[in-house]
Coordinates of C-alpha atoms in Angstrom, one line a residue:
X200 CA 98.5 53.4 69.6
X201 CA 102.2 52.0 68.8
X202 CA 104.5 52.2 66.3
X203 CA 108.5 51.1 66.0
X204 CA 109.5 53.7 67.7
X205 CA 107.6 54.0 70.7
X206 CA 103.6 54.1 71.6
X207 CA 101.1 56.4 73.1
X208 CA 98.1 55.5 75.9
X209 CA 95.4 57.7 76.3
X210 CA 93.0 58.5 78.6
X211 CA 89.7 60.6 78.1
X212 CA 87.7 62.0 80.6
X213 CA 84.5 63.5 79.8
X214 CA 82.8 65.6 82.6
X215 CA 79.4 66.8 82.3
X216 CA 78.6 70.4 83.5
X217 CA 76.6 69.1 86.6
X218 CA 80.0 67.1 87.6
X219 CA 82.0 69.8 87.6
X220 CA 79.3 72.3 89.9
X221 CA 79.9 74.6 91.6
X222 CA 83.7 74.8 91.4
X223 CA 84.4 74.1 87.7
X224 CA 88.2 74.8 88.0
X225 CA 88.9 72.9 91.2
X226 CA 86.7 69.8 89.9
X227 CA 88.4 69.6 86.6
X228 CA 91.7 70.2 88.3
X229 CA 91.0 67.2 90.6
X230 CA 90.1 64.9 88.2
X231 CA 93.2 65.6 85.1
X232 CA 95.7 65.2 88.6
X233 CA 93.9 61.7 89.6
X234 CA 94.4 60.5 85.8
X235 CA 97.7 61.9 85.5
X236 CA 98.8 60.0 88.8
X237 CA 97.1 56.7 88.1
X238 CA 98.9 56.6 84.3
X239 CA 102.3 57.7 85.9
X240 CA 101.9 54.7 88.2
X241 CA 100.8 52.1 86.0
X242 CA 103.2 53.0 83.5
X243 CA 106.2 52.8 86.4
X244 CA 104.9 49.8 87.3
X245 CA 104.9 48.4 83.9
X246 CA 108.0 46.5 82.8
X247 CA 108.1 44.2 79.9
X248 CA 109.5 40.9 79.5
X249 CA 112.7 41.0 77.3
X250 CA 111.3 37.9 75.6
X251 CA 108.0 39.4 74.7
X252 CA 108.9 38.9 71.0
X253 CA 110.2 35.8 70.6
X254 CA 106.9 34.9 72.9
X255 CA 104.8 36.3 70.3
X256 CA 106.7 35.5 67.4
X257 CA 106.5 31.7 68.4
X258 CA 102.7 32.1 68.6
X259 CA 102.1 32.6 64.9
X260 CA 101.0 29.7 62.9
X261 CA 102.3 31.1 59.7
X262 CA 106.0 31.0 59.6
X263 CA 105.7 34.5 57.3
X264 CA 103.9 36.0 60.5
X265 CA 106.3 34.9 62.8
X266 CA 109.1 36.6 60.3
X267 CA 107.1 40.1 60.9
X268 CA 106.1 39.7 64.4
X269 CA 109.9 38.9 65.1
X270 CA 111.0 42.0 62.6
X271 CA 108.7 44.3 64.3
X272 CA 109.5 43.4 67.8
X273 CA 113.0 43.9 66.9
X274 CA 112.3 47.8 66.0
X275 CA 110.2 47.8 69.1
X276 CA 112.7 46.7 71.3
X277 CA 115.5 49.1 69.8
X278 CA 113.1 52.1 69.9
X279 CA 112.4 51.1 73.5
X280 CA 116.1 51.3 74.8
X281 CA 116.4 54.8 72.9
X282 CA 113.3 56.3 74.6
X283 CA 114.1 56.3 78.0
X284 CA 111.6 57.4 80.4
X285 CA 107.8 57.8 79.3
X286 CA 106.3 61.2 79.2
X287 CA 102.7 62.2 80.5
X288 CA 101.1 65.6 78.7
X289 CA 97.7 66.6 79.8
X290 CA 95.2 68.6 78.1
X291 CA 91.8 70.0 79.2
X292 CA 89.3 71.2 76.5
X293 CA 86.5 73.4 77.9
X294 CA 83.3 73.5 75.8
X295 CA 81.5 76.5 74.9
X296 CA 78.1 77.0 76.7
X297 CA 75.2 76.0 74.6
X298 CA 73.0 79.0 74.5
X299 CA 75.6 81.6 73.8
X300 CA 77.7 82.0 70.7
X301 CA 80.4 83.1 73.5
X302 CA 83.5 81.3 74.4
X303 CA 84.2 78.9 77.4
X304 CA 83.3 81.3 80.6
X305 CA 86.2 79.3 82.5
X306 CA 89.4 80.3 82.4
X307 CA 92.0 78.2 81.1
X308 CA 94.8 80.2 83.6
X309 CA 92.1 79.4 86.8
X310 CA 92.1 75.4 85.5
X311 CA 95.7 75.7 85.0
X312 CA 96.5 77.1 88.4
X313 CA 94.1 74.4 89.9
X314 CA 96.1 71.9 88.3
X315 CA 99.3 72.8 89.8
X316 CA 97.8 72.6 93.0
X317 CA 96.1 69.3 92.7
X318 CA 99.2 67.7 91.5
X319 CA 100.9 68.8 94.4
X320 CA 98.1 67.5 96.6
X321 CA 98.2 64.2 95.0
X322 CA 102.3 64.2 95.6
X323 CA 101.6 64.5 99.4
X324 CA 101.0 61.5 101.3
X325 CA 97.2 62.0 102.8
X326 CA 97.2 58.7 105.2
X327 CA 99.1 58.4 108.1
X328 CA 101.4 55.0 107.8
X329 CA 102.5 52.6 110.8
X330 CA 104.9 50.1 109.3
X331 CA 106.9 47.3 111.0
X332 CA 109.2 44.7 108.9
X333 CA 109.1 40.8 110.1
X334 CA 110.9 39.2 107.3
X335 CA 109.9 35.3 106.6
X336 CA 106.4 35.3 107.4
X337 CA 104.3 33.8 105.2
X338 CA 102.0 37.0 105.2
X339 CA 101.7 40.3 104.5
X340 CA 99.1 42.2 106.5
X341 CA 97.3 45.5 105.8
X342 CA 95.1 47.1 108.3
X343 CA 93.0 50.7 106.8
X344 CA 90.8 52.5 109.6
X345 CA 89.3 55.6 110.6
X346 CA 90.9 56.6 114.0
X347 CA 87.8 58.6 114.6
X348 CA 86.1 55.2 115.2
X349 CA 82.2 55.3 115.9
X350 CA 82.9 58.7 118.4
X351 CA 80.4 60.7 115.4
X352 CA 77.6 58.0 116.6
X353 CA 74.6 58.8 118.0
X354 CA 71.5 56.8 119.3
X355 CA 70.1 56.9 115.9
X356 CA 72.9 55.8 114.2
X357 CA 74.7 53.6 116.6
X358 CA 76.6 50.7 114.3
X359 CA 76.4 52.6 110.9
X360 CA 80.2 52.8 110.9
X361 CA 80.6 48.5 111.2
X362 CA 77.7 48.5 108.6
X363 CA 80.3 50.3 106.5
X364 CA 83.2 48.4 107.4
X365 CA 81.6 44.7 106.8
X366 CA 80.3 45.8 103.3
X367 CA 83.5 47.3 102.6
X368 CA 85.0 44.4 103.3
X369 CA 82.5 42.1 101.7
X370 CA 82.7 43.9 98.4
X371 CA 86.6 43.6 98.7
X372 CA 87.1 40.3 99.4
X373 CA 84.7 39.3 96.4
X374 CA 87.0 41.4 94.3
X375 CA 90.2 39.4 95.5
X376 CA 91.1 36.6 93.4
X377 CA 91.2 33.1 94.8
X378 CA 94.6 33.2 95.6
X379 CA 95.0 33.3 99.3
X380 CA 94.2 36.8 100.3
X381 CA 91.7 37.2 102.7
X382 CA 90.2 40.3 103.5
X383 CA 87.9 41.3 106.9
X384 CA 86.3 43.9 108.7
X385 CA 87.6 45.8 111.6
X386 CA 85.5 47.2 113.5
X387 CA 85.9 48.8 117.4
X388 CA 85.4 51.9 119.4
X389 CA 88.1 53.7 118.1
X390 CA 88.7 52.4 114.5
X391 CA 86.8 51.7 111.5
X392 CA 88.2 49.7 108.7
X393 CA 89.4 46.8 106.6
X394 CA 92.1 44.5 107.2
X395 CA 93.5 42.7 104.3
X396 CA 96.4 40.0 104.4
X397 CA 97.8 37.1 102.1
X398 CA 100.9 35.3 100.7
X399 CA 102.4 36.4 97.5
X400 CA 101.3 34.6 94.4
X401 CA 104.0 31.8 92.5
X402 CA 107.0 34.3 91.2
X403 CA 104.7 37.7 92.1
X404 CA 107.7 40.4 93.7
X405 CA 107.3 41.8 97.3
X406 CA 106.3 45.0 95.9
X407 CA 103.3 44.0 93.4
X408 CA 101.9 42.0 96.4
X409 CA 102.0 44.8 99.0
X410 CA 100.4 46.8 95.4
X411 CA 97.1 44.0 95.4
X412 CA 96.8 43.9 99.1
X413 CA 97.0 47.9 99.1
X414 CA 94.3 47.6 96.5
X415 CA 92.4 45.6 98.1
X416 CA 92.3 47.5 101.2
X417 CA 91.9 50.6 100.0
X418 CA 89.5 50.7 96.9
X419 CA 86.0 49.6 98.3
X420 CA 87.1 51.5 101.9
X421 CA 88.6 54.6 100.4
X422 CA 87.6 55.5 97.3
X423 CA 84.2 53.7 96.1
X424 CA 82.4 52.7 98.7
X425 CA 80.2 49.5 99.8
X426 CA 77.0 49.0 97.0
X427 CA 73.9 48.6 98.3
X428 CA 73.4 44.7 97.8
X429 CA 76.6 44.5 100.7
X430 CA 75.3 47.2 102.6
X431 CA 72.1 45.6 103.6
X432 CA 73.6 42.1 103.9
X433 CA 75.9 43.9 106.2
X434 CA 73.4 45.5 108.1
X435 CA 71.0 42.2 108.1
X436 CA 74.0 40.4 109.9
X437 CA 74.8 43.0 112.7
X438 CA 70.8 43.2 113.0
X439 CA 70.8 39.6 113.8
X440 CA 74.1 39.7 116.1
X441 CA 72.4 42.4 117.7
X442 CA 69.5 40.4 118.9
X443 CA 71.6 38.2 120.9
X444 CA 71.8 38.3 124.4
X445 CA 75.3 39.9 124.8
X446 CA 74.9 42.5 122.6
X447 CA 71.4 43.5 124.0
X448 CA 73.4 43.5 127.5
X449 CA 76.7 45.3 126.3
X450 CA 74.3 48.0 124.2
X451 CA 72.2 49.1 126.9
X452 CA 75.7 49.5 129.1
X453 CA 76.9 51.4 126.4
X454 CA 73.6 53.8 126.7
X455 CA 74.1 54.3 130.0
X456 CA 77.8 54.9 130.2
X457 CA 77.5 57.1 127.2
X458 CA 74.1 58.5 126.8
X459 CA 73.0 59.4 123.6
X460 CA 76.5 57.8 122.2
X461 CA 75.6 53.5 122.9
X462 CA 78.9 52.3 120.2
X463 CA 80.9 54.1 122.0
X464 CA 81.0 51.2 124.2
X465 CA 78.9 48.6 121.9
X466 CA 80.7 48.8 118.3
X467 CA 78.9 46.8 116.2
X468 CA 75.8 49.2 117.0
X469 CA 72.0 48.5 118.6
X470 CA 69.1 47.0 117.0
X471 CA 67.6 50.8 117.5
X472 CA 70.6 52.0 115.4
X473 CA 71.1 49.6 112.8
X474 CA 67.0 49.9 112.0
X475 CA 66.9 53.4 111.7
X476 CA 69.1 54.5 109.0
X477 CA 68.5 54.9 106.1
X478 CA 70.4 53.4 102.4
X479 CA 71.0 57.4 102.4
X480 CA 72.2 57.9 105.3
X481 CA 74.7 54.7 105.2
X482 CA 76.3 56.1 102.2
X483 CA 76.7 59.3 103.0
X484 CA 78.5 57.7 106.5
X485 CA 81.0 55.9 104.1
X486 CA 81.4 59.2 102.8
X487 CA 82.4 60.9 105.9
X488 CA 84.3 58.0 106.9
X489 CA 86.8 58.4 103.3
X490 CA 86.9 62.3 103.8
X491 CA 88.0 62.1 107.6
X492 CA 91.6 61.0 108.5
X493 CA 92.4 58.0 107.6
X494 CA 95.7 55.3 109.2
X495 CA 97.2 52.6 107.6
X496 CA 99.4 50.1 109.6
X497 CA 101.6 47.6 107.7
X498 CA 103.4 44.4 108.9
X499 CA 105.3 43.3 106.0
X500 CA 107.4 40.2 105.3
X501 CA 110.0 41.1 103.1
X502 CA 112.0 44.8 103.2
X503 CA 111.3 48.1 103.8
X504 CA 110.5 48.4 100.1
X505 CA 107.9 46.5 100.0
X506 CA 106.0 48.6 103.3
X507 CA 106.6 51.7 101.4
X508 CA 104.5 50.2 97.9
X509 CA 101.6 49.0 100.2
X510 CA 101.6 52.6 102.1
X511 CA 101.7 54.7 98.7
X512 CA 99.4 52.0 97.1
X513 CA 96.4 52.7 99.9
X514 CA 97.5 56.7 99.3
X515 CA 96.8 56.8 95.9
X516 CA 93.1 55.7 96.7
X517 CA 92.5 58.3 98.8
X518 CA 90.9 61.5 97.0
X519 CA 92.1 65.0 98.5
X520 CA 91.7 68.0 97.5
X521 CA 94.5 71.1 97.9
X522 CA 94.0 72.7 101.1
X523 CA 91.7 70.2 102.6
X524 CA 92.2 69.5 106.5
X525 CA 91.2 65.8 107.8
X526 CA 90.8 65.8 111.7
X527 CA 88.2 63.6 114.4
X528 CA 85.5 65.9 115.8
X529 CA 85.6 66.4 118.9
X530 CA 84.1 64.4 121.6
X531 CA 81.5 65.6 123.0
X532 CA 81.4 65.3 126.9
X533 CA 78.9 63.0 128.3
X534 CA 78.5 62.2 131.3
X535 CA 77.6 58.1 132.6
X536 CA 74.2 57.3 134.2
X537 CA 74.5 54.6 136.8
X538 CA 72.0 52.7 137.8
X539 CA 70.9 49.3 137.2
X540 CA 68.9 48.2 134.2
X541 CA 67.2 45.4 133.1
X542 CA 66.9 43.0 129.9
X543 CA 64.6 40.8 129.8
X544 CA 65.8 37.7 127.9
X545 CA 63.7 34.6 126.8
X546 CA 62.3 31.7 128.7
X547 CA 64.6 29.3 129.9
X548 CA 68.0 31.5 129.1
X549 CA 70.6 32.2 131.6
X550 CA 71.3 35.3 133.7
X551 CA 74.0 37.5 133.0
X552 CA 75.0 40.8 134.7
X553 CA 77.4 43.7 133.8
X554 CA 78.3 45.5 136.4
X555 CA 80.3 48.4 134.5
X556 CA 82.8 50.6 136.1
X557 CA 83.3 54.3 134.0
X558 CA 86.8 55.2 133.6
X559 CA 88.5 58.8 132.9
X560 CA 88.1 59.6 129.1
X561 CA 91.5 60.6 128.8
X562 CA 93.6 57.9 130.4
X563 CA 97.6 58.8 130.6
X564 CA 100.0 56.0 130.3
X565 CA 100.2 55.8 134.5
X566 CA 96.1 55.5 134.3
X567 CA 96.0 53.1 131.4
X568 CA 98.5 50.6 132.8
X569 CA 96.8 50.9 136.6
X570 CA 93.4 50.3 134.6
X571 CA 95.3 46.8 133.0
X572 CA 96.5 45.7 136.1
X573 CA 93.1 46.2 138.2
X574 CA 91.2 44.1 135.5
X575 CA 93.5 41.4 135.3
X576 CA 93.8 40.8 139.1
X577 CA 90.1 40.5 138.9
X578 CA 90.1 38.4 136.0
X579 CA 90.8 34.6 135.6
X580 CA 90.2 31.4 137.6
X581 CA 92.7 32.7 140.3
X582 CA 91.2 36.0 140.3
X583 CA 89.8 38.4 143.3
X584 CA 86.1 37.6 141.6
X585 CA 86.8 33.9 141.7
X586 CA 87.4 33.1 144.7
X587 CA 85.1 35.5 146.4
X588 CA 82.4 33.8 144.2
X589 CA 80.5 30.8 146.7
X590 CA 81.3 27.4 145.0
X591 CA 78.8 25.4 143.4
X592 CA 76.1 28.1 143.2
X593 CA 75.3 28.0 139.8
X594 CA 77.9 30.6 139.2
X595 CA 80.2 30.7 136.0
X596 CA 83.7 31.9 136.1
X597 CA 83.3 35.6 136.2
X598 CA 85.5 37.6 134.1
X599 CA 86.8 41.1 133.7
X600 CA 88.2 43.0 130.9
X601 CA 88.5 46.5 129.7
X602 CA 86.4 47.8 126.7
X603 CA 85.7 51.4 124.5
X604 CA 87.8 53.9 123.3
X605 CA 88.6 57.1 124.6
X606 CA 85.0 58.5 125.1
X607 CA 83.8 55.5 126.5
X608 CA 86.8 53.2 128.3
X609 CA 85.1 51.1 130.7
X610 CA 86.0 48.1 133.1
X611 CA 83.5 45.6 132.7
X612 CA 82.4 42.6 135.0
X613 CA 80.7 39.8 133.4
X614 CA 78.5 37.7 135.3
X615 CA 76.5 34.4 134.2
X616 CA 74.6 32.7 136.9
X617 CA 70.8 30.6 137.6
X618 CA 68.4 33.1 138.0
X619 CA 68.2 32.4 141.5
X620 CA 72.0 33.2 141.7
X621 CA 72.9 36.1 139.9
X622 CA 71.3 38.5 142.7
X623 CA 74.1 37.0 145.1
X624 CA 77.0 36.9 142.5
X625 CA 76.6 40.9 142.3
X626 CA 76.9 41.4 145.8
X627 CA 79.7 39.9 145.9
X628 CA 81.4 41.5 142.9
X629 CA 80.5 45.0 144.2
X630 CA 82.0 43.8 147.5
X631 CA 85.0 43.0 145.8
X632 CA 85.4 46.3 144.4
X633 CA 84.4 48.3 147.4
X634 CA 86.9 46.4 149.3
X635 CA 89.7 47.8 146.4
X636 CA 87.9 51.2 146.5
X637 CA 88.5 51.5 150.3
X638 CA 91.2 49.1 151.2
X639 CA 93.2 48.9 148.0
X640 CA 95.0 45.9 146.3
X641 CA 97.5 43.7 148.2
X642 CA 101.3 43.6 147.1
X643 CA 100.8 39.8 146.5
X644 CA 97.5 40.2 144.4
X645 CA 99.6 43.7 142.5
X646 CA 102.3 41.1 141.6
X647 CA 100.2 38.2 140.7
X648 CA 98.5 40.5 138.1
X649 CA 101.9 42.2 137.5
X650 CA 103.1 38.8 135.8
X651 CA 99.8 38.4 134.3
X652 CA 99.8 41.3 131.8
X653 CA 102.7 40.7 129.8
X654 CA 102.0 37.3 129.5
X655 CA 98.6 38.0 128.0
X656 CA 100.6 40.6 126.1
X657 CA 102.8 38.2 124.8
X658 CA 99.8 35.6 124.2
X659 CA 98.5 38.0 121.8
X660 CA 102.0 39.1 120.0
X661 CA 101.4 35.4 118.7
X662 CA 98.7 36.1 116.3
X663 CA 99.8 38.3 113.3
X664 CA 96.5 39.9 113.5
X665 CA 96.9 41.2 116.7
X666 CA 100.1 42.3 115.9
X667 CA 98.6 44.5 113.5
X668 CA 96.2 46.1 115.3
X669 CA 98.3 47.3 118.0
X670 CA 100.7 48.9 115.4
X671 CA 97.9 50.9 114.2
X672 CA 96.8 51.9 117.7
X673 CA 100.4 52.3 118.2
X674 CA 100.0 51.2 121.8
X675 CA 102.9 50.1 123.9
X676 CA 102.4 47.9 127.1
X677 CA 102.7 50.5 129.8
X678 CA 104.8 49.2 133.1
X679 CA 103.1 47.8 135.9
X680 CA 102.6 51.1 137.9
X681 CA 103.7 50.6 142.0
X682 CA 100.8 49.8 144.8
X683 CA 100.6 53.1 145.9
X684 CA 99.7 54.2 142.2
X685 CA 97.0 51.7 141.3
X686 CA 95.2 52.0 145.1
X687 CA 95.2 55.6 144.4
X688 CA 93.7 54.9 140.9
X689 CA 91.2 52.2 142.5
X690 CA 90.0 54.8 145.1
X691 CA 89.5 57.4 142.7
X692 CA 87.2 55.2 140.0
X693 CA 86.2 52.2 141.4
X694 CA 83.1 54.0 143.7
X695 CA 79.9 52.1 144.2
X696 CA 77.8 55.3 143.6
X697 CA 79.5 55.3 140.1
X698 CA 78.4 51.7 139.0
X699 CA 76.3 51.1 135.8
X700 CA 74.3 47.5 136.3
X701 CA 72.9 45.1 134.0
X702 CA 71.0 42.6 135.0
X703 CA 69.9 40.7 132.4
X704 CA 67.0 37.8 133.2
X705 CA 64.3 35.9 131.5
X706 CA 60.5 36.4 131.6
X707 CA 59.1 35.3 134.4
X708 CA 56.3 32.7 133.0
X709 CA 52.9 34.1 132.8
X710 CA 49.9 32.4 135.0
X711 CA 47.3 30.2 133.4
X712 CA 43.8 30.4 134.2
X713 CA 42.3 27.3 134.9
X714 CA 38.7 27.0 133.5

């Protein structure tokens, strides 16, 4: 309703008695706090142009309407300035049970107290916010993620969490307006999420664009939840990118270096895991995902102002309740199967190997930045694996890289080779590492990959989206640990007895019987 002298907005929620089981108080508390907070925010972030009237005065075609639009906006506007601040009352009405002549059987001081508690619930911040300022880009860039990442993954299950996150972020950017902002999954080991960025619309203020990004990041992710139509695209996608050759490869390495736990290692899940579940069981993994902790990072490109609007607008998405406690399970200890395995691949493919070497869950900064230095010294055209690799063998360029989270961190060896060659290309990488494992790396080889890491570092500071995610893991490059420190590291993990293998191959073809 308004009137000269000011207006009113209302909002009416009506909760039927099964929405409000079994904890009537607490559920109607939760609910008048949400409504109370989203009209207190709107109506902050609601200022009117001070040439609204004349705008709508102008509009009339009838110069008699323009005379009372322009007369009534003038009251408006005076009433306005005496005002001052809005003022938000809330009130509950409990209705009597239908089968008794009784009053309500809640009581109004239990909704009351439950009020005062969810308002203050709603007043603390529930996600844990990264920010960083890099004014004059042309972007602002919101990243929203589960830290607890796919570690609550099992066999059955494995790729449930990047079903939610691609029809989370699906659902979002179909919601976005075609104004630039873009809006995609993230999905790894150890965080689940969406990542939304864009440029501010023509005359739009820093804060109102880190507000829609916010929204955008947060609403499908954190408070509604993929529908079913993008959840089974989603998973119809990660199905198909499962049956590819490197996924096939990288999930059963992920079995065996974390039985019973294969996206630990593989992310985006296994066929086996992405065909098992159910509609029911993908939603009620969304679920989990919202209630567990959640971390926002934010690279804005204006002020510190502007970070602060895109970290409370993802907050206010995020339903809590007073008392509640948001914390990862813990990871379960597993322990890594080597061996070599095979996957068989269709006629006429190429061979590829992973030979797979399990590192310490819980890696230190001294353990991480060893780990780093071993792969890239193996990695790269000028690598150790290069140039122990025989020339012209039908060998690619091997590579080396690490993978998984903290359950499952892993170096891995990639190998692609003729059939004929991949048997030889192993040996030699395993001889490679056996020589590290016994004899350790050389001071030229520690330097070379010494220079190698930051560079790479810096390669990937480039792209804003990288940037991004390593504020939100909130990793810093560790320093190039001495010789002694990485050859004690390298004799500790890199044992051949420890190796997971495989060896991925095609069919071999089938006789024919003449007749």
């Amino acid at each position: 309703t308004a009137h000269h002298d000011g207006g009113c907005v209302a909002a009416t929620l009506d909760m039927a008695a099964r929405d409000v089981a079994p904890d009537p108080p607490a559920r109607i508390a939760t609910a008048a706090a949400l409504a109370r907070q989203e009209l207190s925010v709107e109506l902050a972030d609601t200022s009117p142009a001070a040439t609204l009237g004349d705008d709508l005065a102008v509009r009339a075609s009838d110069v008699r309407d323009a005379a009372e639009r322009a007369a009534w906006w003038s009251l408006v506007g005076a009433g306005a300035r005496a005002a001052g601040r809005a003022r938000v009352a809330l009130t509950v009405g409990v209705a009597a049970p239908r089968d008794s002549g009784a009053g309500a059987t809640i009581p109004a001081a239990a909704v009351q107290k439950e009020i005062d508690r969810a308002t203050l619930a709603w007043h603390s911040p529930v996600v844990e916010a990264r920010t960083r300022i890099e004014a004059g880009q042309g972007e602002a860039w919101i990243l929203l993620a589960s830290p607890c990442g796919t570690m609550t993954e099992a066999t059955a299950d494995a790729g449930s969490g990047a079903v939610v996150a691609m029809a989370s972020a699906a659902a979002a950017a179909r919601s976005a307006d075609p104004d630039g902002a873009e809006v995609e999954p993230f999905i790894a080991p150890d965080g689940l999420g969406v990542l939304a960025h864009g440029p501010a619309r023509p005359g739009e203020p820093p804060q109102a664009q880190a507000r829609r990004l916010a929204d955008l990041a947060a609403r499908t992710f954190a408070a509604e939840g993929p529908d079913a139509e993008q959840t089974a695209r989603a998973r119809t996608a990660l199905l198909a990118k499962a049956a590819e050759v490197d996924a096939r490869v990288l999930g059963t390495a992920g079995a065996a270096r974390a039985p019973g736990h294969p996206s630990w290692l593989a992310a985006l899940g296994t066929g086996f895991g992405l065909g098992s579940g159910s509609d029911a069981q993908l939603a009620l993994r969304a679920s989990s995902l919202r209630a567990g902790p959640l971390r926002v990072a934010v690279v804005a490109n204006v002020d510190a102002a502007q970070a602060d609007a895109a970290v409370r607008g993802v907050d206010r998405w995020i339903a809590r309740r007073p008392g509640e406690a948001r914390a990862c399970p813990d990871l379960p200890v597993v322990r890594p199967r080597p061996g070599t395995y095979a996957v068989e691949l269709p006629a006429g493919a190429r061979s590829e190997a992973l030979v797979s070497v399990p590192l310490p869950s819980a890696l230190d900064a001294a353990s991480r930045g060893a780990a780093a230095l071993l792969a890239a010294a193996l990695d790269g055209p000028d690598g150790l694996l290069a140039r122990a690799m025989p020339q012209g063998a039908g060998v690619d360029p091997p590579s080396a890289t690490l993978l998984g989270g903290a359950g499952g961190a892993t170096l891995v060896i990639r190998l692609v080779a003729s059939d004929g060659a991949l048997d030889a290309a192993v040996n030699q990488a395993r001889a490679v590492l056996r020589g590290l494992q016994q004899d350790g790396l050389r001071e030229d080889d520690r330097a070379h990959a010494a220079a190698i890491v930051p560079r790479a570092a810096a390669a990937a500071a480039e792209d804003a989206r990288q940037r991004v995610v390593l504020l939100w893991r909130g990793e810093a490059q560790p320093p190039a640990p001495p010789l002694a420190a990485v050859n004690a590291f390298a004799a500790a993990v890199l044992r051949d007895e420890a190796l997971i293998l495989v060896a991925a191959r095609p069919a071999p073809a089938r006789p024919t019987r003449a007749r």
